[in-house]
C-alpha cells in the first residue's frame, strides 16, 4: 500500500475537505452500524446520518463492507496497542495488570462494534483475516515479553511463548466478550483481578 492509499486499497482524499468528509462518513457509519447492525445497514442510512449526498459516498468507499473493514481495522489497532511489554519499570506482574486493564478499557469503548464484528466474522472471510492479523501481531509482541522474562529466569523455560501468549489472550478476550457483549453479570473489578491472577500464575511470575 502506498502512502496515498487508505485501508482497503482506496485512494486517500487529496484535499482537507475530502479528508473531513471521509471521516464524517466513517463516524456516521459506526453510529449506524451500532444502531442497526451490519446486515440492516444501507449506504443511504450512512449518508443520511452524515449529511452527505448519496453519490458522494462512492467517492470515498466502494461499499458498506469497505467502511466496516476500515472501522474494524481502527478498532483492533486501538484495542491491541497495549500488549505485555518487557521494558524496565513496573514489575512483570504489574505490567500484566496494566495490559489487561488497557484491553478492558478498549473493549469497553468498542463493545457495541465488537458484538457486530463477531457476527460479521462468522460469514465474511475478509473480516476473519483482519481479526487474525491484529491478534497475531499483538500475540507476537506479548510472546517477546514472555521470552524476555524467561531469559531473566522469571518464567519457566519450558513454556512455549507463542502458545502461552495466545492462550492467555484468548482467556482474557473471551471473558470480556461474555461480560461486555453477552451480558454476563460478573463484577468488573473481581473479573479483572481474577484474570490478572490467572495470567500471573500461569506464567509463574513473582507477585
Short mmCIF file of C-alpha atoms in Angstrom, two decimals:
data_model
loop_
_atom_site.label_atom_id
_atom_site.label_comp_id
_atom_site.label_asym_id
_atom_site.label_seq_id
_atom_site.Cartn_x
_atom_site.Cartn_y
_atom_site.Cartn_z
CA UNK A 1 0.00 0.00 0.00
CA UNK A 2 1.43 3.40 -0.94
CA UNK A 3 1.37 6.38 1.41
CA UNK A 4 -1.52 7.85 -0.61
CA UNK A 5 -3.76 4.84 -0.11
CA UNK A 6 -6.34 4.37 2.60
CA UNK A 7 -7.03 0.94 4.11
CA UNK A 8 -8.57 -1.48 1.64
CA UNK A 9 -6.57 -0.09 -1.27
CA UNK A 10 -8.75 3.01 -1.63
CA UNK A 11 -7.14 6.26 -2.71
CA UNK A 12 -6.90 8.68 0.22
CA UNK A 13 -8.59 12.09 -0.25
CA UNK A 14 -6.29 14.70 -1.77
CA UNK A 15 -7.88 17.70 -0.07
CA UNK A 16 -8.51 18.62 3.55
CA UNK A 17 -12.21 18.96 2.81
CA UNK A 18 -12.26 15.49 1.28
CA UNK A 19 -10.49 14.06 4.33
CA UNK A 20 -13.06 15.68 6.64
CA UNK A 21 -15.94 14.29 4.58
CA UNK A 22 -14.42 10.83 4.65
CA UNK A 23 -14.01 10.96 8.43
CA UNK A 24 -17.60 12.18 8.77
CA UNK A 25 -18.78 9.18 6.78
CA UNK A 26 -16.75 6.83 8.97
CA UNK A 27 -18.13 8.35 12.17
CA UNK A 28 -21.68 8.18 10.83
CA UNK A 29 -21.19 4.61 9.64
CA UNK A 30 -20.06 3.49 13.08
CA UNK A 31 -23.13 5.01 14.72
CA UNK A 32 -25.47 3.45 12.16
CA UNK A 33 -23.82 0.03 12.39
CA UNK A 34 -24.12 0.14 16.18
CA UNK A 35 -27.79 1.09 15.93
CA UNK A 36 -28.93 -1.16 13.07
CA UNK A 37 -26.31 -3.89 12.85
CA UNK A 38 -24.32 -4.77 9.75
CA UNK A 39 -26.95 -6.62 7.74
CA UNK A 40 -29.67 -3.98 8.16
CA UNK A 41 -27.42 -1.02 7.37
CA UNK A 42 -27.62 0.54 3.90
CA UNK A 43 -25.39 3.14 2.27
CA UNK A 44 -28.36 5.50 2.28
CA UNK A 45 -28.57 5.23 6.09
CA UNK A 46 -24.92 6.21 6.39
CA UNK A 47 -25.06 9.17 4.01
CA UNK A 48 -28.27 10.48 5.58
CA UNK A 49 -26.74 10.29 9.04
CA UNK A 50 -23.56 12.00 7.83
CA UNK A 51 -25.43 14.70 5.91
CA UNK A 52 -23.60 13.74 2.71
CA UNK A 53 -25.09 13.20 -0.75
CA UNK A 54 -25.67 9.54 -1.57
CA UNK A 55 -23.43 9.61 -4.64
CA UNK A 56 -20.59 11.23 -2.70
CA UNK A 57 -20.22 8.08 -0.61
CA UNK A 58 -18.71 6.24 -3.57
CA UNK A 59 -16.05 8.91 -3.96
CA UNK A 60 -14.53 7.58 -0.73
CA UNK A 61 -15.70 3.96 -0.38
CA UNK A 62 -16.73 1.27 -2.88
CA UNK A 63 -19.23 -0.36 -0.49
CA UNK A 64 -20.53 -0.51 3.06
CA UNK A 65 -18.22 -3.53 3.55
CA UNK A 66 -15.22 -1.29 2.86
CA UNK A 67 -16.38 1.20 5.50
CA UNK A 68 -16.91 -1.58 8.01
CA UNK A 69 -13.50 -3.08 7.25
CA UNK A 70 -11.76 0.22 7.96
CA UNK A 71 -13.72 0.76 11.16
CA UNK A 72 -12.80 -2.75 12.30
CA UNK A 73 -9.14 -2.17 11.41
CA UNK A 74 -9.05 1.01 13.51
CA UNK A 75 -10.90 -0.69 16.36
CA UNK A 76 -8.46 -3.61 16.53
CA UNK A 77 -5.49 -1.23 16.40
CA UNK A 78 -6.98 0.74 19.32
CA UNK A 79 -7.60 -2.38 21.38
CA UNK A 80 -4.34 -4.23 20.78
CA UNK A 81 -1.80 -1.44 21.17
CA UNK A 82 -1.15 -2.32 24.84
CA UNK A 83 0.16 -5.92 24.89
CA UNK A 84 2.56 -7.24 27.51
CA UNK A 85 5.82 -5.29 27.29
CA UNK A 86 9.18 -6.37 28.70
CA UNK A 87 10.54 -2.83 29.23
CA UNK A 88 12.08 -1.77 32.51
CA UNK A 89 9.90 -0.11 35.12
CA UNK A 90 6.96 -1.78 36.86
CA UNK A 91 7.28 -5.45 37.79
CA UNK A 92 6.17 -8.08 35.26
CA UNK A 93 3.05 -8.77 37.35
CA UNK A 94 2.20 -5.05 37.30
CA UNK A 95 2.70 -5.00 33.54
CA UNK A 96 0.24 -7.88 33.20
CA UNK A 97 -2.31 -5.93 35.23
CA UNK A 98 -1.77 -2.78 33.16
CA UNK A 99 -2.10 -4.66 29.87
CA UNK A 100 -5.29 -6.43 30.97
CA UNK A 101 -6.87 -3.18 32.13
CA UNK A 102 -5.90 -1.33 28.98
CA UNK A 103 -7.51 -4.11 26.93
CA UNK A 104 -10.60 -3.97 29.13
CA UNK A 105 -10.90 -0.21 28.65
CA UNK A 106 -10.52 -0.65 24.88
CA UNK A 107 -13.17 -3.38 24.85
CA UNK A 108 -15.50 -1.20 26.90
CA UNK A 109 -15.10 1.66 24.39
CA UNK A 110 -15.80 -0.67 21.49
CA UNK A 111 -18.21 -3.26 22.91
CA UNK A 112 -21.09 -2.47 20.54
CA UNK A 113 -18.88 -2.71 17.47
CA UNK A 114 -17.16 -5.82 18.79
CA UNK A 115 -20.53 -7.56 19.01
CA UNK A 116 -21.21 -6.73 15.35
CA UNK A 117 -17.69 -7.68 14.23
CA UNK A 118 -18.00 -11.07 15.92
CA UNK A 119 -21.22 -11.62 13.97
CA UNK A 120 -19.80 -10.50 10.63
CA UNK A 121 -16.68 -12.62 11.08
CA UNK A 122 -18.85 -15.74 11.07
CA UNK A 123 -19.69 -15.27 7.39
CA UNK A 124 -17.05 -12.92 5.95
CA UNK A 125 -13.54 -14.24 5.42
CA UNK A 126 -12.02 -10.78 4.98
CA UNK A 127 -13.03 -9.76 8.47
CA UNK A 128 -11.82 -13.09 9.85
CA UNK A 129 -8.41 -12.43 8.30
CA UNK A 130 -8.32 -8.87 9.64
CA UNK A 131 -9.00 -10.09 13.17
CA UNK A 132 -6.41 -12.85 12.78
CA UNK A 133 -3.78 -10.33 11.58
CA UNK A 134 -4.24 -7.98 14.54
CA UNK A 135 -4.42 -10.85 17.02
CA UNK A 136 -1.23 -12.39 15.62
CA UNK A 137 0.63 -9.07 15.86
CA UNK A 138 -0.49 -8.50 19.45
CA UNK A 139 0.30 -12.10 20.46
CA UNK A 140 3.77 -11.86 18.91
CA UNK A 141 4.55 -8.74 20.98
CA UNK A 142 3.36 -10.45 24.16
CA UNK A 143 5.39 -13.55 23.30
CA UNK A 144 8.52 -11.39 23.14
CA UNK A 145 7.80 -10.19 26.68
CA UNK A 146 7.46 -13.79 27.86
CA UNK A 147 10.75 -14.70 26.15
CA UNK A 148 12.42 -11.74 27.89
CA UNK A 149 11.12 -12.91 31.26
CA UNK A 150 12.31 -16.45 30.52
CA UNK A 151 15.84 -15.16 29.89
CA UNK A 152 15.60 -13.32 33.21
CA UNK A 153 14.60 -16.56 34.94
CA UNK A 154 11.11 -15.28 35.85
CA UNK A 155 9.09 -17.62 33.60
CA UNK A 156 9.75 -21.38 33.21
CA UNK A 157 11.98 -22.05 30.22
CA UNK A 158 9.88 -24.98 29.00
CA UNK A 159 6.83 -22.77 28.36
CA UNK A 160 6.18 -22.05 24.67
CA UNK A 161 5.99 -18.21 24.47
CA UNK A 162 3.74 -18.05 21.39
CA UNK A 163 1.28 -20.67 22.63
CA UNK A 164 1.20 -19.18 26.12
CA UNK A 165 0.62 -15.65 24.81
CA UNK A 166 -2.16 -16.89 22.53
CA UNK A 167 -3.90 -18.95 25.19
CA UNK A 168 -3.80 -16.15 27.76
CA UNK A 169 -5.03 -13.59 25.23
CA UNK A 170 -7.93 -15.91 24.35
CA UNK A 171 -8.85 -16.27 28.01
CA UNK A 172 -8.94 -12.50 28.54
CA UNK A 173 -10.67 -11.75 25.24
CA UNK A 174 -13.44 -14.32 25.61
CA UNK A 175 -14.05 -13.46 29.25
CA UNK A 176 -14.55 -9.79 28.34
CA UNK A 177 -16.74 -10.77 25.38
CA UNK A 178 -19.02 -12.78 27.66
CA UNK A 179 -19.16 -9.98 30.21
CA UNK A 180 -19.47 -6.91 27.97
CA UNK A 181 -21.27 -8.32 24.93
CA UNK A 182 -23.23 -11.31 26.18
CA UNK A 183 -24.23 -9.66 29.45
CA UNK A 184 -22.53 -11.94 31.95
CA UNK A 185 -23.05 -10.31 35.35
CA UNK A 186 -19.58 -10.68 36.80
CA UNK A 187 -18.26 -7.73 38.81
CA UNK A 188 -15.70 -5.88 36.66
CA UNK A 189 -13.12 -5.45 39.40
CA UNK A 190 -13.31 -9.06 40.54
CA UNK A 191 -13.21 -10.32 36.96
CA UNK A 192 -10.09 -8.29 36.13
CA UNK A 193 -8.39 -9.29 39.39
CA UNK A 194 -9.12 -12.94 38.57
CA UNK A 195 -7.78 -12.63 35.01
CA UNK A 196 -4.65 -10.94 36.38
CA UNK A 197 -4.10 -13.69 38.94
CA UNK A 198 -4.63 -16.48 36.42
CA UNK A 199 -2.21 -14.87 33.95
CA UNK A 200 0.49 -14.23 36.53
CA UNK A 201 0.22 -17.74 38.00
CA UNK A 202 0.12 -19.41 34.58
CA UNK A 203 3.40 -17.69 33.69
CA UNK A 204 4.92 -18.37 37.09
CA UNK A 205 5.72 -14.68 37.61
CA UNK A 206 6.51 -13.37 41.08
CA UNK A 207 3.66 -11.34 42.55
#
